[in-house]
Amino acid sequence: MTRRKWVSILMVCLLCMTAANCVDGQDRGDRNAETRRPVDYRSRNFLVHTDLAKDDADALLQKMETMLKIISRYWGAPNRKTIECYVVDNLDYWPAGSLSPNVRNTVRQGGITIAQGARRGNQLNVNAVVYSSNSFGTPQHEAVHAYCYQTFGVTGPTWYAEGMAELGNYWIEDDTTVTAPDYVIQYLKKSPRKSIKEITDNRQRTGDGWQNYTWRWALCHFLVNNSNYYDRFRPMGIGFLTGRPSTFDRSFASKMEELEFEFQFFVDHLQRGFDVGRCVWNWKAKYRVQKGTRPVVSRIRADKGWQPSGLKVVAGQEYQFSATGTWRTSEDSAEVSADGGPDDTGKLVGILFMDYQLGRSFDLGIDGTFTAMNDGLLLLRCGDDWNQLGNNKGTISVELMSSEKS
Ligand SMILES: [Zn+2]
């Protein structure tokens, strides 16, 4: 049997920029405060050298432990080695020589994870050290990279490594809604839309600006939480990390149109509290053109996004709808019918979908008629803010008939 040699393969830097230049209030040096020096703090998985006050350092360690628990559970690989981090709140408190000039420069605007080590066959011996500003969750972001290096030896392609690190940054235990800060959401809503192909372009390099990180986060957040895709996304990601690489195109080849539609819908409706899992598109639903005396019947839940009515409409044709049952749009609000409350919250609304395009939504209610503007599939929902669906309760039954009898 030949003995394999240790092969030194890693000396990697990931430079991760934060949005320091787009947000005010960066210079938080409280010059009048009692002079501090960096102190060591330990938790189960981390050794942190930081000039943060003890309470802040303890809170940070707790956040990082939670993040690590969630992400290592997601990847199915427990952390086995202490992650060492230098977290800088105020550079003035760091004595000359305690950080290299390069690191000093880096932590002004973000963070860097430096990994060194070797691999022999399946054995990995890598140490990754985080140097990070304390702003914008950068310590959590960098700690995801460090965990990946020490556990897998790699972090995956740039879009994946940075998207998942941002996910780690924003992750809150038992909360799958959007928790990214407002500047991230505002940027994504205002900037020119990116396709999934652009976001996953393998020619991208790390440290290319916080704006690109927001798109990577959006895609990873969407794919981790949408049940139409997470069963493909997770193995693909684990493949990136464990040397069974796949490509995005190959993993999602048969679903790209559906995926692109749902991802763009997510960005259209992006806001804090938006819950991807509640707005998963039902691509398997059956729709039919209504004929004869048998109505098309569906049951619509108050706590979900657009749901199939089962009705395929024909342009110009009039349809009758009638809805029975009640629902409510918050824990303490009154039960309402499909007509909704005084401000129309809780009203039954519809939308037409055709060729991966959505029309404008329109009001329905308990009963009445509407005329289809074009051919398409009718979807229904309970009218409520898109980030407020989680506390809705109830289901309404809807019957649909064509007014024109043949
Ligand atoms: Zn990064």
PDB file of C-alpha atoms in Angstrom, residues 88-340:
ATOM      1  CA  VAL A  88     -12.218  44.695  15.555  1.00  0.00           C
ATOM      2  CA  ASP A  89     -14.665  47.238  16.861  1.00  0.00           C
ATOM      3  CA  ASN A  90     -12.246  50.154  17.116  1.00  0.00           C
ATOM      4  CA  LEU A  91      -8.772  49.931  15.613  1.00  0.00           C
ATOM      5  CA  ASP A  92      -7.467  52.526  18.069  1.00  0.00           C
ATOM      6  CA  TYR A  93      -7.640  49.889  20.788  1.00  0.00           C
ATOM      7  CA  TRP A  94      -5.352  47.480  18.943  1.00  0.00           C
ATOM      8  CA  PRO A  95      -1.675  48.034  19.844  1.00  0.00           C
ATOM      9  CA  ALA A  96       0.871  48.541  17.076  1.00  0.00           C
ATOM     10  CA  GLY A  97       1.988  45.185  15.727  1.00  0.00           C
ATOM     11  CA  SER A  98      -1.071  43.286  16.960  1.00  0.00           C
ATOM     12  CA  LEU A  99      -2.484  43.206  13.426  1.00  0.00           C
ATOM     13  CA  SER A 100      -0.565  43.317  10.134  1.00  0.00           C
ATOM     14  CA  PRO A 101      -0.948  46.472   7.996  1.00  0.00           C
ATOM     15  CA  ASN A 102      -2.971  44.453   5.468  1.00  0.00           C
ATOM     16  CA  VAL A 103      -5.358  43.182   8.087  1.00  0.00           C
ATOM     17  CA  ARG A 104      -5.707  46.690   9.559  1.00  0.00           C
ATOM     18  CA  ASN A 105      -6.692  47.932   6.152  1.00  0.00           C
ATOM     19  CA  THR A 106      -9.115  45.091   5.525  1.00  0.00           C
ATOM     20  CA  VAL A 107     -11.040  45.293   8.774  1.00  0.00           C
ATOM     21  CA  ARG A 108     -11.822  48.950   8.102  1.00  0.00           C
ATOM     22  CA  GLN A 109     -14.158  47.822   5.339  1.00  0.00           C
ATOM     23  CA  GLY A 110     -15.013  44.195   5.932  1.00  0.00           C
ATOM     24  CA  GLY A 111     -13.303  40.978   6.728  1.00  0.00           C
ATOM     25  CA  ILE A 112     -10.938  38.320   5.536  1.00  0.00           C
ATOM     26  CA  THR A 113     -10.574  34.639   6.276  1.00  0.00           C
ATOM     27  CA  ILE A 114      -7.096  33.195   5.870  1.00  0.00           C
ATOM     28  CA  ALA A 115      -6.866  29.436   5.587  1.00  0.00           C
ATOM     29  CA  GLN A 116      -3.695  27.390   5.614  1.00  0.00           C
ATOM     30  CA  GLY A 117      -3.256  23.688   5.733  1.00  0.00           C
ATOM     31  CA  ALA A 118      -2.908  20.476   3.882  1.00  0.00           C
ATOM     32  CA  ARG A 119      -4.849  17.524   2.608  1.00  0.00           C
ATOM     33  CA  ARG A 120      -3.787  13.862   2.472  1.00  0.00           C
ATOM     34  CA  GLY A 121      -6.338  11.686   0.769  1.00  0.00           C
ATOM     35  CA  ASN A 122      -9.507  12.255   2.720  1.00  0.00           C
ATOM     36  CA  GLN A 123      -7.690  13.711   5.695  1.00  0.00           C
ATOM     37  CA  LEU A 124      -7.794  17.426   6.096  1.00  0.00           C
ATOM     38  CA  ASN A 125      -5.750  19.587   8.389  1.00  0.00           C
ATOM     39  CA  VAL A 126      -6.668  23.210   7.826  1.00  0.00           C
ATOM     40  CA  ASN A 127      -6.666  26.190  10.113  1.00  0.00           C
ATOM     41  CA  ALA A 128      -8.677  29.206   9.112  1.00  0.00           C
ATOM     42  CA  VAL A 129      -8.450  32.506  10.961  1.00  0.00           C
ATOM     43  CA  VAL A 130     -11.014  35.266  10.655  1.00  0.00           C
ATOM     44  CA  TYR A 131     -10.088  38.960  10.733  1.00  0.00           C
ATOM     45  CA  SER A 132     -13.193  41.051  10.716  1.00  0.00           C
ATOM     46  CA  SER A 133     -14.780  44.358  11.457  1.00  0.00           C
ATOM     47  CA  ASN A 134     -17.629  44.127  13.919  1.00  0.00           C
ATOM     48  CA  SER A 135     -20.029  45.821  11.488  1.00  0.00           C
ATOM     49  CA  PHE A 136     -22.840  44.392   9.379  1.00  0.00           C
ATOM     50  CA  GLY A 137     -22.568  40.861  10.731  1.00  0.00           C
ATOM     51  CA  THR A 138     -19.170  40.444   9.084  1.00  0.00           C
ATOM     52  CA  PRO A 139     -17.897  38.143  11.901  1.00  0.00           C
ATOM     53  CA  GLN A 140     -20.740  35.684  11.244  1.00  0.00           C
ATOM     54  CA  HIS A 141     -20.169  35.927   7.491  1.00  0.00           C
ATOM     55  CA  GLU A 142     -16.447  35.216   7.790  1.00  0.00           C
ATOM     56  CA  ALA A 143     -17.053  32.455  10.328  1.00  0.00           C
ATOM     57  CA  VAL A 144     -19.064  30.579   7.681  1.00  0.00           C
ATOM     58  CA  HIS A 145     -16.003  30.668   5.405  1.00  0.00           C
ATOM     59  CA  ALA A 146     -13.739  29.547   8.251  1.00  0.00           C
ATOM     60  CA  TYR A 147     -16.053  26.664   9.139  1.00  0.00           C
ATOM     61  CA  CYS A 148     -16.111  25.582   5.463  1.00  0.00           C
ATOM     62  CA  TYR A 149     -12.314  25.681   5.147  1.00  0.00           C
ATOM     63  CA  GLN A 150     -11.706  23.770   8.370  1.00  0.00           C
ATOM     64  CA  THR A 151     -14.454  21.222   7.685  1.00  0.00           C
ATOM     65  CA  PHE A 152     -14.290  20.743   3.917  1.00  0.00           C
ATOM     66  CA  GLY A 153     -11.088  22.455   2.741  1.00  0.00           C
ATOM     67  CA  VAL A 154     -13.044  24.554   0.245  1.00  0.00           C
ATOM     68  CA  THR A 155     -15.938  27.007   0.201  1.00  0.00           C
ATOM     69  CA  GLY A 156     -17.433  26.345  -3.238  1.00  0.00           C
ATOM     70  CA  PRO A 157     -17.790  28.734  -6.174  1.00  0.00           C
ATOM     71  CA  THR A 158     -17.814  32.425  -5.310  1.00  0.00           C
ATOM     72  CA  TRP A 159     -21.564  32.945  -5.721  1.00  0.00           C
ATOM     73  CA  TYR A 160     -22.268  29.978  -3.447  1.00  0.00           C
ATOM     74  CA  ALA A 161     -19.566  30.720  -0.847  1.00  0.00           C
ATOM     75  CA  GLU A 162     -20.598  34.350  -0.485  1.00  0.00           C
ATOM     76  CA  GLY A 163     -24.344  33.751  -0.765  1.00  0.00           C
ATOM     77  CA  MET A 164     -24.267  31.117   1.957  1.00  0.00           C
ATOM     78  CA  ALA A 165     -21.980  33.249   4.137  1.00  0.00           C
ATOM     79  CA  GLU A 166     -24.476  36.114   3.909  1.00  0.00           C
ATOM     80  CA  LEU A 167     -27.234  33.662   4.742  1.00  0.00           C
ATOM     81  CA  GLY A 168     -25.253  32.717   7.850  1.00  0.00           C
ATOM     82  CA  ASN A 169     -24.939  36.381   8.641  1.00  0.00           C
ATOM     83  CA  TYR A 170     -28.705  36.994   8.555  1.00  0.00           C
ATOM     84  CA  TRP A 171     -29.938  33.637   9.818  1.00  0.00           C
ATOM     85  CA  ILE A 172     -32.219  33.704  12.850  1.00  0.00           C
ATOM     86  CA  GLU A 173     -33.087  30.426  14.507  1.00  0.00           C
ATOM     87  CA  ASP A 174     -36.578  29.122  13.681  1.00  0.00           C
ATOM     88  CA  ASP A 175     -37.299  32.081  11.405  1.00  0.00           C
ATOM     89  CA  THR A 176     -37.224  31.395   7.676  1.00  0.00           C
ATOM     90  CA  THR A 177     -38.589  34.795   6.651  1.00  0.00           C
ATOM     91  CA  VAL A 178     -36.419  37.488   5.064  1.00  0.00           C
ATOM     92  CA  THR A 179     -34.289  39.043   7.816  1.00  0.00           C
ATOM     93  CA  ALA A 180     -31.748  40.885   5.654  1.00  0.00           C
ATOM     94  CA  PRO A 181     -31.225  44.533   6.591  1.00  0.00           C
ATOM     95  CA  ASP A 182     -33.137  47.247   4.792  1.00  0.00           C
ATOM     96  CA  TYR A 183     -30.184  48.548   2.766  1.00  0.00           C
ATOM     97  CA  VAL A 184     -29.828  45.080   1.187  1.00  0.00           C
ATOM     98  CA  ILE A 185     -33.512  44.911   0.310  1.00  0.00           C
ATOM     99  CA  GLN A 186     -33.596  48.492  -0.976  1.00  0.00           C
ATOM    100  CA  TYR A 187     -30.578  47.842  -3.169  1.00  0.00           C
ATOM    101  CA  LEU A 188     -32.091  44.678  -4.668  1.00  0.00           C
ATOM    102  CA  LYS A 189     -35.399  46.399  -5.359  1.00  0.00           C
ATOM    103  CA  LYS A 190     -33.828  49.444  -7.011  1.00  0.00           C
ATOM    104  CA  SER A 191     -30.960  48.000  -9.027  1.00  0.00           C
ATOM    105  CA  PRO A 192     -31.246  46.470 -12.506  1.00  0.00           C
ATOM    106  CA  ARG A 193     -32.596  42.971 -12.217  1.00  0.00           C
ATOM    107  CA  LYS A 194     -30.133  40.087 -12.479  1.00  0.00           C
ATOM    108  CA  SER A 195     -30.941  36.699 -13.929  1.00  0.00           C
ATOM    109  CA  ILE A 196     -29.944  33.506 -12.146  1.00  0.00           C
ATOM    110  CA  LYS A 197     -27.409  32.882 -14.909  1.00  0.00           C
ATOM    111  CA  GLU A 198     -25.718  36.201 -14.123  1.00  0.00           C
ATOM    112  CA  ILE A 199     -25.714  35.567 -10.379  1.00  0.00           C
ATOM    113  CA  THR A 200     -24.188  32.091 -10.728  1.00  0.00           C
ATOM    114  CA  ASP A 201     -21.569  33.053 -13.319  1.00  0.00           C
ATOM    115  CA  ASN A 202     -18.443  31.128 -12.287  1.00  0.00           C
ATOM    116  CA  ARG A 203     -16.079  33.854 -13.463  1.00  0.00           C
ATOM    117  CA  GLN A 204     -16.941  36.003 -10.449  1.00  0.00           C
ATOM    118  CA  ARG A 205     -14.360  36.630  -7.784  1.00  0.00           C
ATOM    119  CA  THR A 206     -14.771  37.250  -4.100  1.00  0.00           C
ATOM    120  CA  GLY A 207     -14.511  40.811  -2.767  1.00  0.00           C
ATOM    121  CA  ASP A 208     -16.173  42.295  -5.843  1.00  0.00           C
ATOM    122  CA  GLY A 209     -18.433  44.650  -3.916  1.00  0.00           C
ATOM    123  CA  TRP A 210     -21.271  44.277  -1.436  1.00  0.00           C
ATOM    124  CA  GLN A 211     -23.836  44.836  -4.193  1.00  0.00           C
ATOM    125  CA  ASN A 212     -22.975  41.488  -5.794  1.00  0.00           C
ATOM    126  CA  TYR A 213     -23.195  39.849  -2.390  1.00  0.00           C
ATOM    127  CA  THR A 214     -26.815  40.930  -2.064  1.00  0.00           C
ATOM    128  CA  TRP A 215     -27.787  39.033  -5.232  1.00  0.00           C
ATOM    129  CA  ARG A 216     -25.938  35.921  -4.067  1.00  0.00           C
ATOM    130  CA  TRP A 217     -27.706  36.098  -0.719  1.00  0.00           C
ATOM    131  CA  ALA A 218     -31.094  36.523  -2.423  1.00  0.00           C
ATOM    132  CA  LEU A 219     -30.595  33.449  -4.601  1.00  0.00           C
ATOM    133  CA  CYS A 220     -29.284  31.270  -1.751  1.00  0.00           C
ATOM    134  CA  HIS A 221     -32.031  32.410   0.619  1.00  0.00           C
ATOM    135  CA  PHE A 222     -34.640  31.595  -2.011  1.00  0.00           C
ATOM    136  CA  LEU A 223     -33.184  28.173  -2.836  1.00  0.00           C
ATOM    137  CA  VAL A 224     -32.690  27.112   0.779  1.00  0.00           C
ATOM    138  CA  ASN A 225     -36.331  27.864   1.576  1.00  0.00           C
ATOM    139  CA  ASN A 226     -38.344  26.910  -1.509  1.00  0.00           C
ATOM    140  CA  SER A 227     -39.550  23.302  -1.420  1.00  0.00           C
ATOM    141  CA  ASN A 228     -39.651  23.123  -5.227  1.00  0.00           C
ATOM    142  CA  TYR A 229     -35.854  23.454  -5.303  1.00  0.00           C
ATOM    143  CA  TYR A 230     -34.226  22.845  -1.915  1.00  0.00           C
ATOM    144  CA  ASP A 231     -33.960  19.104  -2.525  1.00  0.00           C
ATOM    145  CA  ARG A 232     -31.675  19.842  -5.466  1.00  0.00           C
ATOM    146  CA  PHE A 233     -29.906  22.860  -4.025  1.00  0.00           C
ATOM    147  CA  ARG A 234     -28.660  21.225  -0.833  1.00  0.00           C
ATOM    148  CA  PRO A 235     -26.980  18.192  -2.493  1.00  0.00           C
ATOM    149  CA  MET A 236     -25.524  20.480  -5.150  1.00  0.00           C
ATOM    150  CA  GLY A 237     -23.988  22.669  -2.409  1.00  0.00           C
ATOM    151  CA  ILE A 238     -22.685  19.695  -0.457  1.00  0.00           C
ATOM    152  CA  GLY A 239     -21.202  18.471  -3.740  1.00  0.00           C
ATOM    153  CA  PHE A 240     -19.356  21.790  -4.104  1.00  0.00           C
ATOM    154  CA  LEU A 241     -17.892  21.304  -0.618  1.00  0.00           C
ATOM    155  CA  THR A 242     -17.062  17.611  -0.732  1.00  0.00           C
ATOM    156  CA  GLY A 243     -15.442  17.255  -4.119  1.00  0.00           C
ATOM    157  CA  ARG A 244     -18.428  15.928  -6.035  1.00  0.00           C
ATOM    158  CA  PRO A 245     -18.982  19.128  -7.893  1.00  0.00           C
ATOM    159  CA  SER A 246     -21.983  19.695 -10.007  1.00  0.00           C
ATOM    160  CA  THR A 247     -22.962  22.825 -11.844  1.00  0.00           C
ATOM    161  CA  PHE A 248     -25.983  24.963 -11.300  1.00  0.00           C
ATOM    162  CA  ASP A 249     -27.143  24.432 -14.871  1.00  0.00           C
ATOM    163  CA  ARG A 250     -26.921  20.662 -14.564  1.00  0.00           C
ATOM    164  CA  SER A 251     -28.686  20.535 -11.212  1.00  0.00           C
ATOM    165  CA  PHE A 252     -31.612  22.636 -12.357  1.00  0.00           C
ATOM    166  CA  ALA A 253     -31.611  21.927 -16.089  1.00  0.00           C
ATOM    167  CA  SER A 254     -35.180  20.663 -16.230  1.00  0.00           C
ATOM    168  CA  LYS A 255     -36.545  23.400 -13.984  1.00  0.00           C
ATOM    169  CA  MET A 256     -34.839  26.583 -15.127  1.00  0.00           C
ATOM    170  CA  GLU A 257     -37.924  28.380 -16.426  1.00  0.00           C
ATOM    171  CA  GLU A 258     -39.928  27.623 -13.305  1.00  0.00           C
ATOM    172  CA  LEU A 259     -37.001  28.542 -11.091  1.00  0.00           C
ATOM    173  CA  GLU A 260     -36.329  31.834 -12.869  1.00  0.00           C
ATOM    174  CA  PHE A 261     -40.007  32.791 -12.648  1.00  0.00           C
ATOM    175  CA  GLU A 262     -40.254  32.016  -8.934  1.00  0.00           C
ATOM    176  CA  PHE A 263     -36.948  33.716  -8.112  1.00  0.00           C
ATOM    177  CA  GLN A 264     -37.955  36.901  -9.944  1.00  0.00           C
ATOM    178  CA  PHE A 265     -41.330  36.776  -8.182  1.00  0.00           C
ATOM    179  CA  PHE A 266     -39.414  36.586  -4.893  1.00  0.00           C
ATOM    180  CA  VAL A 267     -37.365  39.682  -5.766  1.00  0.00           C
ATOM    181  CA  ASP A 268     -40.539  41.493  -6.905  1.00  0.00           C
ATOM    182  CA  HIS A 269     -42.085  40.894  -3.471  1.00  0.00           C
ATOM    183  CA  LEU A 270     -38.933  41.113  -1.399  1.00  0.00           C
ATOM    184  CA  GLN A 271     -39.349  42.716   2.005  1.00  0.00           C
ATOM    185  CA  ARG A 272     -38.493  41.903   5.573  1.00  0.00           C
ATOM    186  CA  GLY A 273     -40.815  39.179   6.814  1.00  0.00           C
ATOM    187  CA  PHE A 274     -41.490  37.721   3.345  1.00  0.00           C
ATOM    188  CA  ASP A 275     -41.718  33.947   3.707  1.00  0.00           C
ATOM    189  CA  VAL A 276     -40.513  32.019   0.654  1.00  0.00           C
ATOM    190  CA  GLY A 277     -42.017  28.789   2.002  1.00  0.00           C
ATOM    191  CA  ARG A 278     -45.528  30.269   2.008  1.00  0.00           C
ATOM    192  CA  CYS A 279     -45.281  31.415  -1.575  1.00  0.00           C
ATOM    193  CA  VAL A 280     -44.027  28.247  -3.245  1.00  0.00           C
ATOM    194  CA  TRP A 281     -45.581  27.900  -6.696  1.00  0.00           C
ATOM    195  CA  ASN A 282     -47.722  24.815  -7.266  1.00  0.00           C
ATOM    196  CA  TRP A 283     -46.526  23.681 -10.699  1.00  0.00           C
ATOM    197  CA  LYS A 284     -48.303  20.355 -10.528  1.00  0.00           C
ATOM    198  CA  ALA A 285     -51.812  21.743 -10.106  1.00  0.00           C
ATOM    199  CA  LYS A 286     -54.407  20.738 -12.686  1.00  0.00           C
ATOM    200  CA  TYR A 287     -56.466  23.396 -14.421  1.00  0.00           C
ATOM    201  CA  ARG A 288     -59.439  22.907 -16.736  1.00  0.00           C
ATOM    202  CA  VAL A 289     -61.704  24.943 -18.955  1.00  0.00           C
ATOM    203  CA  GLN A 290     -65.093  24.969 -17.207  1.00  0.00           C
ATOM    204  CA  LYS A 291     -67.935  23.452 -19.236  1.00  0.00           C
ATOM    205  CA  GLY A 292     -71.368  22.151 -18.337  1.00  0.00           C
ATOM    206  CA  THR A 293     -72.862  22.291 -14.868  1.00  0.00           C
ATOM    207  CA  ARG A 294     -69.890  21.082 -12.825  1.00  0.00           C
ATOM    208  CA  PRO A 295     -68.114  24.115 -11.326  1.00  0.00           C
ATOM    209  CA  VAL A 296     -64.375  24.287 -10.813  1.00  0.00           C
ATOM    210  CA  VAL A 297     -63.843  24.115  -7.049  1.00  0.00           C
ATOM    211  CA  SER A 298     -60.785  25.041  -5.015  1.00  0.00           C
ATOM    212  CA  ARG A 299     -59.883  25.632  -1.384  1.00  0.00           C
ATOM    213  CA  ILE A 300     -57.739  28.700  -0.761  1.00  0.00           C
ATOM    214  CA  ARG A 301     -55.716  29.137   2.407  1.00  0.00           C
ATOM    215  CA  ALA A 302     -55.317  32.535   4.036  1.00  0.00           C
ATOM    216  CA  ASP A 303     -51.686  31.896   5.013  1.00  0.00           C
ATOM    217  CA  LYS A 304     -50.254  31.183   1.538  1.00  0.00           C
ATOM    218  CA  GLY A 305     -49.398  33.173  -1.567  1.00  0.00           C
ATOM    219  CA  TRP A 306     -50.987  32.567  -4.992  1.00  0.00           C
ATOM    220  CA  GLN A 307     -52.780  29.226  -5.137  1.00  0.00           C
ATOM    221  CA  PRO A 308     -54.320  27.374  -8.078  1.00  0.00           C
ATOM    222  CA  SER A 309     -58.053  27.859  -8.601  1.00  0.00           C
ATOM    223  CA  GLY A 310     -58.125  24.976 -11.079  1.00  0.00           C
ATOM    224  CA  LEU A 311     -59.756  27.207 -13.709  1.00  0.00           C
ATOM    225  CA  LYS A 312     -58.269  27.790 -17.132  1.00  0.00           C
ATOM    226  CA  VAL A 313     -59.817  30.964 -18.523  1.00  0.00           C
ATOM    227  CA  VAL A 314     -60.428  32.011 -22.107  1.00  0.00           C
ATOM    228  CA  ALA A 315     -59.872  35.612 -23.187  1.00  0.00           C
ATOM    229  CA  GLY A 316     -63.043  37.694 -23.284  1.00  0.00           C
ATOM    230  CA  GLN A 317     -65.166  35.118 -21.473  1.00  0.00           C
ATOM    231  CA  GLU A 318     -67.144  35.990 -18.349  1.00  0.00           C
ATOM    232  CA  TYR A 319     -66.951  33.834 -15.231  1.00  0.00           C
ATOM    233  CA  GLN A 320     -69.069  33.646 -12.080  1.00  0.00           C
ATOM    234  CA  PHE A 321     -67.418  33.089  -8.733  1.00  0.00           C
ATOM    235  CA  SER A 322     -68.809  32.322  -5.322  1.00  0.00           C
ATOM    236  CA  ALA A 323     -66.833  31.851  -2.123  1.00  0.00           C
ATOM    237  CA  THR A 324     -67.910  30.319   1.175  1.00  0.00           C
ATOM    238  CA  GLY A 325     -66.188  30.291   4.539  1.00  0.00           C
ATOM    239  CA  THR A 326     -64.231  32.790   6.589  1.00  0.00           C
ATOM    240  CA  TRP A 327     -60.634  33.539   7.388  1.00  0.00           C
ATOM    241  CA  ARG A 328     -58.638  36.085   9.312  1.00  0.00           C
ATOM    242  CA  THR A 329     -55.519  38.056   8.595  1.00  0.00           C
ATOM    243  CA  SER A 330     -53.981  38.301  12.052  1.00  0.00           C
ATOM    244  CA  GLU A 331     -54.247  36.541  15.376  1.00  0.00           C
ATOM    245  CA  ASP A 332     -56.519  39.153  16.923  1.00  0.00           C
ATOM    246  CA  SER A 333     -58.490  40.345  13.897  1.00  0.00           C
ATOM    247  CA  ALA A 334     -62.103  39.312  13.294  1.00  0.00           C
ATOM    248  CA  GLU A 335     -63.058  36.480  10.964  1.00  0.00           C
ATOM    249  CA  VAL A 336     -64.074  37.898   7.596  1.00  0.00           C
ATOM    250  CA  SER A 337     -65.660  36.474   4.479  1.00  0.00           C
ATOM    251  CA  ALA A 338     -64.081  36.604   1.016  1.00  0.00           C
ATOM    252  CA  ASP A 339     -65.267  40.233   0.880  1.00  0.00           C
ATOM    253  CA  GLY A 340     -62.590  41.082   3.452  1.00  0.00           C
TER     254      GLY A 340
END
